[in-house]
Coordinates of N, CA, C and O in Angstrom, one line a residue:
X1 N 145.8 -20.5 134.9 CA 145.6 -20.9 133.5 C 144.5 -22.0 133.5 O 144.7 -23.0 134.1
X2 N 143.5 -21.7 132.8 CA 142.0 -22.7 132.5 C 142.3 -23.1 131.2 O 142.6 -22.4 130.2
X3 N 142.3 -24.5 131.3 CA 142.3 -25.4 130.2 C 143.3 -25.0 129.7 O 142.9 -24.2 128.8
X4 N 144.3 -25.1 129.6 CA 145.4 -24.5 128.9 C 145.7 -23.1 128.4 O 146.7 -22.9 127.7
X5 N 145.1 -22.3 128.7 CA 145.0 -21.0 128.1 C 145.0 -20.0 129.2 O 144.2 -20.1 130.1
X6 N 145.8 -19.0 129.2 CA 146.4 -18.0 130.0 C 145.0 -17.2 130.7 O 143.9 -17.1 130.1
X7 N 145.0 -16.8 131.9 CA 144.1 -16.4 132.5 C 143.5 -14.7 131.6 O 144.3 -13.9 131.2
X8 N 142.3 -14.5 131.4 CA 142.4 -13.3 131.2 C 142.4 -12.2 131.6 O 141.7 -11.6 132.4
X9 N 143.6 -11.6 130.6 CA 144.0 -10.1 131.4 C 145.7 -10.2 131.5 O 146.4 -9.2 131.6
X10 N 146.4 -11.8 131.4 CA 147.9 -11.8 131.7 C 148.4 -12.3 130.0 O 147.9 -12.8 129.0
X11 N 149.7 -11.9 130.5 CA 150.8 -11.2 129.6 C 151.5 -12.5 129.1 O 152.4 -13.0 129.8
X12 N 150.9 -13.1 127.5 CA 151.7 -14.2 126.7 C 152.6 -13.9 126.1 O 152.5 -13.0 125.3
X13 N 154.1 -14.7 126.3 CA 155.1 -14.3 125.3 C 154.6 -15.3 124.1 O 154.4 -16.4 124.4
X14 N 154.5 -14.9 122.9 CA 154.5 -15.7 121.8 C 155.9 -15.2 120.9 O 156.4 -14.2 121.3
X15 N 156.4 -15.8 119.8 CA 157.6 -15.9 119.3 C 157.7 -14.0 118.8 O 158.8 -13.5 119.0
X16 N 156.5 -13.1 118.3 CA 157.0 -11.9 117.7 C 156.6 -10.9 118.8 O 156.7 -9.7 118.5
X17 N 156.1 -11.3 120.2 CA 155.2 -10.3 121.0 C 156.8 -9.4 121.8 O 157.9 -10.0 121.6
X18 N 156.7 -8.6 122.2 CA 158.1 -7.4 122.7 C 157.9 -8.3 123.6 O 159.1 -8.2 123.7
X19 N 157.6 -9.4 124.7 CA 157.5 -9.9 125.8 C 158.9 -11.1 126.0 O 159.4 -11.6 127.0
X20 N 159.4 -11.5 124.3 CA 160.4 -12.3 123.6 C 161.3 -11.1 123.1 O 161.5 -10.5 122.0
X21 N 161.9 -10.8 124.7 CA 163.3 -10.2 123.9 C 164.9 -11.0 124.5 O 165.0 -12.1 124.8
X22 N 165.9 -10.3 124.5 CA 167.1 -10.8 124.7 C 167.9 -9.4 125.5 O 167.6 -8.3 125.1
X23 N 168.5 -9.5 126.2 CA 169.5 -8.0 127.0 C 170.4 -7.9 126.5 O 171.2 -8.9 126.8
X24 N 170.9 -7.0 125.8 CA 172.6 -6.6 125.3 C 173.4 -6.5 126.3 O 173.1 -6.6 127.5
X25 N 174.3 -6.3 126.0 CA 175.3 -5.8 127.1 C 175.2 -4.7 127.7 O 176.2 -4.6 128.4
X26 N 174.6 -3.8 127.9 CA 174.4 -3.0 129.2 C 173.0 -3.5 129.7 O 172.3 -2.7 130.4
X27 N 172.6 -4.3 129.4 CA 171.4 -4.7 130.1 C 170.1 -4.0 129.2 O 169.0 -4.4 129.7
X28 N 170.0 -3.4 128.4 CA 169.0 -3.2 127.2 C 168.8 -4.6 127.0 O 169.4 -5.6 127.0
X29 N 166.6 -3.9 126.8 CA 165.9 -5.2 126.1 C 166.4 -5.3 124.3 O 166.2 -4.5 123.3
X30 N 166.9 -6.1 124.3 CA 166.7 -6.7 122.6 C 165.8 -7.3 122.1 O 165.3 -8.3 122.7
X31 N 165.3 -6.8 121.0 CA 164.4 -7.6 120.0 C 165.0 -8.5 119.1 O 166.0 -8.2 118.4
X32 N 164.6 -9.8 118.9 CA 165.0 -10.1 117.6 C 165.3 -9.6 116.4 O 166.2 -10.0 115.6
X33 N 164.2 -8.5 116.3 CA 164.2 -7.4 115.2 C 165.4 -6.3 115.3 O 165.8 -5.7 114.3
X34 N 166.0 -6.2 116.2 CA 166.7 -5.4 115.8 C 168.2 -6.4 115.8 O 169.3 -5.9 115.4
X35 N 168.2 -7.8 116.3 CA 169.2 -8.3 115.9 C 169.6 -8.6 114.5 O 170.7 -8.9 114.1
X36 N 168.6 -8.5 114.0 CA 167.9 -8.8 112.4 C 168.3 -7.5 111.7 O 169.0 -7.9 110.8
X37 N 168.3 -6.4 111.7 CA 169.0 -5.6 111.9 C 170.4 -4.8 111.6 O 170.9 -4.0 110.9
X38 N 170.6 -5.6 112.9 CA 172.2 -5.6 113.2 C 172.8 -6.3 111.8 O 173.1 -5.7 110.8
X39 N 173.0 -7.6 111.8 CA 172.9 -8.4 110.8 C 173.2 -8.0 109.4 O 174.2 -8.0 108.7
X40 N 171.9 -7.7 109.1 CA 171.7 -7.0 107.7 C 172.8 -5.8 107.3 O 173.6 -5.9 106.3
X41 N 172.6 -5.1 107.9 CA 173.9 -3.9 107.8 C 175.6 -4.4 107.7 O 176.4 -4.1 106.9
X42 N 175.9 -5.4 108.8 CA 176.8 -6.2 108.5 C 177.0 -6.3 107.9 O 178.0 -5.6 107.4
X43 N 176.3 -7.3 107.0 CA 176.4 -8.4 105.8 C 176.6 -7.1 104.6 O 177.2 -7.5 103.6
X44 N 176.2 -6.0 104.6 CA 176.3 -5.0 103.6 C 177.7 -4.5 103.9 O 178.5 -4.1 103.0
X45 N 178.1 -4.5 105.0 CA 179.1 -4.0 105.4 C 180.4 -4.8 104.6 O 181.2 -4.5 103.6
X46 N 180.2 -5.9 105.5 CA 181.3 -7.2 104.9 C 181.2 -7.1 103.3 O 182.3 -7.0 102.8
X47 N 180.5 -7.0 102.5 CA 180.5 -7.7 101.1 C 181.1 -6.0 100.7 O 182.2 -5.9 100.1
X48 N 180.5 -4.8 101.0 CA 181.1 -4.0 100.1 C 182.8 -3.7 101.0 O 183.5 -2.6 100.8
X49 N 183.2 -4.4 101.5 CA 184.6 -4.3 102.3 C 185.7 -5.3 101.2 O 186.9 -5.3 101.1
X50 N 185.1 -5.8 100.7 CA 185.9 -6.5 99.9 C 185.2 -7.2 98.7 O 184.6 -8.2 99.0
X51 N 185.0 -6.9 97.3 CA 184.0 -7.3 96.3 C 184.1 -8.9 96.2 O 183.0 -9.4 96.0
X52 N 184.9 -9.7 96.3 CA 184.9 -11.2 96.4 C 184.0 -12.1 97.4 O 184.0 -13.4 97.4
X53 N 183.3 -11.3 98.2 CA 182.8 -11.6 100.0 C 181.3 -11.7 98.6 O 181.0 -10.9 97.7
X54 N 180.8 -12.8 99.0 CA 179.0 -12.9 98.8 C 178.6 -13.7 99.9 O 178.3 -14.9 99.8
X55 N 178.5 -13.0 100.9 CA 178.1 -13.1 102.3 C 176.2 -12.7 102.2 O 175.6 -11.6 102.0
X56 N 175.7 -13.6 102.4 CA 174.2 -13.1 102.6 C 173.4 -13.7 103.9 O 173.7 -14.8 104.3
X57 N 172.6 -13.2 104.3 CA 171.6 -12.9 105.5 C 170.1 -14.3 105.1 O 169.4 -14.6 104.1
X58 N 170.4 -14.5 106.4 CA 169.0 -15.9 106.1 C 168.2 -15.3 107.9 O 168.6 -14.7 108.9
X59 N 167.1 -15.9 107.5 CA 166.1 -15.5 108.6 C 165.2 -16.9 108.1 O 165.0 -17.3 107.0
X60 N 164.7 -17.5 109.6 CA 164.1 -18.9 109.0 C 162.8 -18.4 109.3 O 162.7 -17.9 110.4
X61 N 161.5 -18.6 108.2 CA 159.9 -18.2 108.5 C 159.6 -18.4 109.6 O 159.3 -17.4 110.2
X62 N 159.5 -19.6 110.3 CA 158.7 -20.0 111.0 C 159.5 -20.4 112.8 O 158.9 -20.9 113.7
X63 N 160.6 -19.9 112.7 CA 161.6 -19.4 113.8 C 162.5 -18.4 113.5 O 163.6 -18.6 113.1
X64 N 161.8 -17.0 113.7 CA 162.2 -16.2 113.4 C 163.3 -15.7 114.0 O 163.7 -14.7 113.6
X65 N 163.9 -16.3 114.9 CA 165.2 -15.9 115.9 C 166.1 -16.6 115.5 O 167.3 -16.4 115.8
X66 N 165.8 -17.6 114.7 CA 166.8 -18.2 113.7 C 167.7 -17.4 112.8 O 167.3 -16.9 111.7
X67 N 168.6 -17.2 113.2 CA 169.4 -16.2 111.7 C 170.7 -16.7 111.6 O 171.4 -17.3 112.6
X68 N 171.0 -16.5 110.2 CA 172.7 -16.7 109.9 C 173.3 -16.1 108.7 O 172.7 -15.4 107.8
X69 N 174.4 -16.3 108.6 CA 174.9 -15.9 107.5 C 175.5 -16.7 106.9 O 176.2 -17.6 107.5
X70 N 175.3 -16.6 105.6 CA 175.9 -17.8 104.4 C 176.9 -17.3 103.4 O 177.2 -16.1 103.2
X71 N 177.2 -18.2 102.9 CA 177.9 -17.8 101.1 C 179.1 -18.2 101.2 O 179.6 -18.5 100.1
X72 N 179.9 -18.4 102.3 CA 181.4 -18.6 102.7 C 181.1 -20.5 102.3 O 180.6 -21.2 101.4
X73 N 181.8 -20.9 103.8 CA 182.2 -22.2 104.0 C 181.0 -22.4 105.4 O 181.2 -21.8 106.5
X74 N 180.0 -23.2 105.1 CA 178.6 -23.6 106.1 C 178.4 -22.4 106.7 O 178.8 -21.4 106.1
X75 N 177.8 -22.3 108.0 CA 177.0 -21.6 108.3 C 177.3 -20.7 109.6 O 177.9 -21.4 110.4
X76 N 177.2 -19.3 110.0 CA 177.6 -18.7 110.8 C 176.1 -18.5 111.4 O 175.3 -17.8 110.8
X77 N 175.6 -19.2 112.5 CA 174.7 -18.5 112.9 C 175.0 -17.6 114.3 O 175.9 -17.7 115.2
X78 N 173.6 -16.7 114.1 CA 173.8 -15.9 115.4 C 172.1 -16.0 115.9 O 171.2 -16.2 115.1
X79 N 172.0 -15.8 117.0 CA 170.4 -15.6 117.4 C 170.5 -14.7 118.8 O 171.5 -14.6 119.4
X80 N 169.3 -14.2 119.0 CA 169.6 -13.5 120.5 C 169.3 -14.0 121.8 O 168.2 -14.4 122.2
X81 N 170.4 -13.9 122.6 CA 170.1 -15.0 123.8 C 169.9 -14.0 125.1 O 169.5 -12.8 125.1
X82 N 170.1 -14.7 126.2 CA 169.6 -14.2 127.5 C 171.0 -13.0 128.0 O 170.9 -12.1 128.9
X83 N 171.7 -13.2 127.3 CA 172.8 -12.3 127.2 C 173.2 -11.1 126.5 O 174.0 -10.2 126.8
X84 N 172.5 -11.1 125.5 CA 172.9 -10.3 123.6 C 172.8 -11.6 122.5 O 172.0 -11.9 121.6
X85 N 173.8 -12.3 122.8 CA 174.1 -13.3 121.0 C 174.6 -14.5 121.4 O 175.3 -14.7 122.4
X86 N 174.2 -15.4 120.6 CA 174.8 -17.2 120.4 C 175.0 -16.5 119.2 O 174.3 -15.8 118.4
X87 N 176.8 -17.4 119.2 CA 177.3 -17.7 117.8 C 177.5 -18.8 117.7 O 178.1 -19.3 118.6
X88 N 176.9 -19.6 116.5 CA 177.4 -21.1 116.4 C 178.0 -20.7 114.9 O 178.1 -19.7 114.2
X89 N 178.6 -22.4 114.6 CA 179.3 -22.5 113.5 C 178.6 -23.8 112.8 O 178.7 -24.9 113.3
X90 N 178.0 -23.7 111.9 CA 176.8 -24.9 111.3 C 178.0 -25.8 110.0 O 178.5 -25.3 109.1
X91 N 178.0 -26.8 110.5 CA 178.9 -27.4 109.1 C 179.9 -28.2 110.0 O 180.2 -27.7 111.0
X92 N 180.3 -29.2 109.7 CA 181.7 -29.6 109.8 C 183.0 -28.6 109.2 O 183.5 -27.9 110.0
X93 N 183.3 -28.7 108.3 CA 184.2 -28.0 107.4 C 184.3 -26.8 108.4 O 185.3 -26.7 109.1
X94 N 183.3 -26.0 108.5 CA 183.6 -24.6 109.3 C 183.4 -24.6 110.7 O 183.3 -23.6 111.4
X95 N 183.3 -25.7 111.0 CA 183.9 -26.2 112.8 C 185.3 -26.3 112.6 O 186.0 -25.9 113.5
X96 N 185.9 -26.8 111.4 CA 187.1 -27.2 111.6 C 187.7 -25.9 111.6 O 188.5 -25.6 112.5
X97 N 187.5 -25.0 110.5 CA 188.1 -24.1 110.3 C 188.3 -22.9 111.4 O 189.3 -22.3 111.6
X98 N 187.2 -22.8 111.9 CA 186.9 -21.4 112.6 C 187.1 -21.9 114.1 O 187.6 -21.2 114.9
X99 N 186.7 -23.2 114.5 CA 186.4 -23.5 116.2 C 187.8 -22.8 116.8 O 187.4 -21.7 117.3
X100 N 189.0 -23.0 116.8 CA 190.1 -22.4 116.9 C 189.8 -20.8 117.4 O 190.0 -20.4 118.6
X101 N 189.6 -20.2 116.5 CA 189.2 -18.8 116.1 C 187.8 -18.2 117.3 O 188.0 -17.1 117.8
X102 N 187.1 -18.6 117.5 CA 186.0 -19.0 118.1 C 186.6 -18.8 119.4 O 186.8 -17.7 119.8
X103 N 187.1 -20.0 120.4 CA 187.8 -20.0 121.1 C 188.6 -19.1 121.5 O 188.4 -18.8 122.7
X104 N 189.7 -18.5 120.6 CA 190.2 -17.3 121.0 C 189.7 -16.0 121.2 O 190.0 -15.2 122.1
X105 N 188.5 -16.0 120.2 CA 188.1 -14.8 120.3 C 187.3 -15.0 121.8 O 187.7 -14.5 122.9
X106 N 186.8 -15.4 121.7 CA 185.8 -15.6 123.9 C 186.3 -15.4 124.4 O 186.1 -14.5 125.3
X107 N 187.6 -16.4 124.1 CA 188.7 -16.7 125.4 C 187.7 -17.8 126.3 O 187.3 -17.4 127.3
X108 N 187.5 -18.8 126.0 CA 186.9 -20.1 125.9 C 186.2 -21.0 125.7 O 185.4 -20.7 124.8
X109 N 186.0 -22.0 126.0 CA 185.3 -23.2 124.9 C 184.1 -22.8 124.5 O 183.7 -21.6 124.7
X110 N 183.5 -23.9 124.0 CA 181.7 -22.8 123.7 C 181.2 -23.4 124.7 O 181.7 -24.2 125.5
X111 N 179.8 -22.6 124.6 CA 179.1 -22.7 125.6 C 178.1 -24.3 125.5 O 177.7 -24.8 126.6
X112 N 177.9 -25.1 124.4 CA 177.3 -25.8 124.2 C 177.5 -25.8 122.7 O 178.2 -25.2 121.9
X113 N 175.9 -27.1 122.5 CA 175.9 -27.4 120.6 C 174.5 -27.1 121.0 O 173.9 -27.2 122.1
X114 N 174.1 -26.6 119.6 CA 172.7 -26.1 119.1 C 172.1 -27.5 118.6 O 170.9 -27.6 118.6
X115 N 172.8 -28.3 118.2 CA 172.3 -29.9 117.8 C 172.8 -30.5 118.6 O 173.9 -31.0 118.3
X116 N 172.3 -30.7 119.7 CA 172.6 -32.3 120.6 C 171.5 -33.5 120.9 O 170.3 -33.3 121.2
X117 N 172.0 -34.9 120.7 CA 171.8 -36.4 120.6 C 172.3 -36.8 121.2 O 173.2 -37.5 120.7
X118 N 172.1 -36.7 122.6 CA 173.2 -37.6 123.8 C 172.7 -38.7 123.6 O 173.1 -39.2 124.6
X119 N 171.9 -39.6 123.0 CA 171.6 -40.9 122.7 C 172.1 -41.8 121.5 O 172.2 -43.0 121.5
X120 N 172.5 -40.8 120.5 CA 173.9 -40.9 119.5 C 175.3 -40.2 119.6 O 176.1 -40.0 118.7
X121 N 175.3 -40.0 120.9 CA 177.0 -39.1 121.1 C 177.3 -38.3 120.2 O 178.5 -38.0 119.8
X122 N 175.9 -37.5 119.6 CA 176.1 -36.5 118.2 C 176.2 -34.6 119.1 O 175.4 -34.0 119.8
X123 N 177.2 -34.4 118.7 CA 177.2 -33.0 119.4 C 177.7 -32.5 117.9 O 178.5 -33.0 117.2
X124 N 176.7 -30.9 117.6 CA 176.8 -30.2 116.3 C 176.6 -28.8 116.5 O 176.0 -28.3 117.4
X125 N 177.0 -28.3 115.9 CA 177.0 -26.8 116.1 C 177.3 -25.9 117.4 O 176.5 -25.4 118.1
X126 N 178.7 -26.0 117.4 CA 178.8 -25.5 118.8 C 178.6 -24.1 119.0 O 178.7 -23.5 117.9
X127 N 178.4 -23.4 119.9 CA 177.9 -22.0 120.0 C 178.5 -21.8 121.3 O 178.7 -22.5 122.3
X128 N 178.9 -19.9 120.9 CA 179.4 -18.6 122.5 C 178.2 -17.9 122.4 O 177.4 -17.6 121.5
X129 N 178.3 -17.9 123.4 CA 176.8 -17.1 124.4 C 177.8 -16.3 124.5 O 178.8 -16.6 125.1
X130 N 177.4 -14.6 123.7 CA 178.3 -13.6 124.0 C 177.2 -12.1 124.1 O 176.2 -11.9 123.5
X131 N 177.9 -11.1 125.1 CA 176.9 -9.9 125.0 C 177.3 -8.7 124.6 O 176.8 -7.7 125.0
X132 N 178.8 -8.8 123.2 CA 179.1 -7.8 122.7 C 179.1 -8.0 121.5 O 179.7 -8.9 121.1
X133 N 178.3 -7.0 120.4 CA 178.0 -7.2 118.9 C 179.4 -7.1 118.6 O 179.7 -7.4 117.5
X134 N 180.4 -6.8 119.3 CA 181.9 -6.1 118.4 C 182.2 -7.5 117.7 O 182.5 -7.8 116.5
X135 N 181.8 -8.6 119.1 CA 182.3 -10.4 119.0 C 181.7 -10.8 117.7 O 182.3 -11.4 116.9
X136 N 180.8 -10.4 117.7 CA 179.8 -10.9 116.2 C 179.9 -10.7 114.9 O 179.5 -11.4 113.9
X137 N 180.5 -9.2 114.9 CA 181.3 -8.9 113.8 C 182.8 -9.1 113.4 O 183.3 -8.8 112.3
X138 N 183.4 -9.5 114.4 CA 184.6 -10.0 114.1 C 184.5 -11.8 113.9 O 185.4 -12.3 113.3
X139 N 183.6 -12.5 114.3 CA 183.1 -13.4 114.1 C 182.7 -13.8 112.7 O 182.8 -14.9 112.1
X140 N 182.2 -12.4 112.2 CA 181.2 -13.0 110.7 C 182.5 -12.4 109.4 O 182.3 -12.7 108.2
X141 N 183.6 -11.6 109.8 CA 184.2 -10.9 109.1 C 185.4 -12.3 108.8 O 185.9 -12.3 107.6
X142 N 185.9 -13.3 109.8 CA 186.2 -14.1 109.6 C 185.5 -15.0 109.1 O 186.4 -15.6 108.7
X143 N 184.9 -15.4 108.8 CA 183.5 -16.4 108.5 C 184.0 -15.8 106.8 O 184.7 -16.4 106.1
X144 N 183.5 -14.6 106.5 CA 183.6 -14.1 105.2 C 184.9 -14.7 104.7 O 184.7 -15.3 103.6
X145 N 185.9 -14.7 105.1 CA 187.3 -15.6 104.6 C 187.1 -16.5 104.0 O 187.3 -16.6 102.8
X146 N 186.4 -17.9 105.0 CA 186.5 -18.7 105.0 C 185.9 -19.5 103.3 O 185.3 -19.1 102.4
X147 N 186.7 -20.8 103.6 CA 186.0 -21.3 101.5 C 186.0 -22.9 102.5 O 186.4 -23.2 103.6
X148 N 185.4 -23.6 101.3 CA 185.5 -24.6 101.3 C 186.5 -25.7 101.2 O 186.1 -26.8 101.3

């Protein structure tokens, strides 16, 4: 690499290039795009499963691996990891409610927080590093329950 910049002729991952994927559970490459996807159909899923659910799909511009679902009680995210999926839980309120739930469903603690400040003892959004979509959708189907 000359002056900062990749030799020419080799292979840059940048945030949308196929070089930025994630492995499902049988070891398939994932796209974020098709986690994005996954997702979307979900959220159609969940809302016409029950008419009271206004469950909707967020994708952030400028980190596009950023995704969640809203409308309930704070924030259900999911993104695609080295595994298949990180689920976190964004919000206090819906740490309280779901961490429990969360837990069982894994079958143990999370794997970490998506907001940590070990210089203010702030740990936030805890997240499972999981490699089965089934987890994600039983994940978000509770999430739809959830109120304020």
């Amino acid at each position: 690499m000359a002056a900062g910049r990749p030799l020419r002729g080799s292979l840059v991952a940048t945030p949308r290039s196929p070089l930025c994927l994630a492995l499902n559970d049988k070891g398939e490459m994932m796209h974020e795009d098709i986690v994005c996807k996954q997702l979307e159909k979900l959220v159609d899923e969940i809302n016409a499963s029950n008419s009271n659910y206004k469950i909707k799909f967020n994708r952030q511009v400028k980190q596009t691996k950023n995704m969640s679902l809203s409308g309930a009680n704070g924030r259900l995210g999911v993104q695609p990891s080295s595994v298949g999926y990180d689920i976190s839980l964004s919000g206090k309120s819906i740490q309280k409610q779901m961490y429990s739930f969360m837990k069982e469903l894994c079958n143990k603690e999370c794997d970490g927080y998506k907001q940590l400040n070990t210089k203010l003892g702030k740990k936030d959004q805890p997240y499972w590093r999981v490699s089965d979509f089934s987890v994600v959708k039983k994940a978000a189907y509770n999430y739809a329950t959830t109120s304020e």
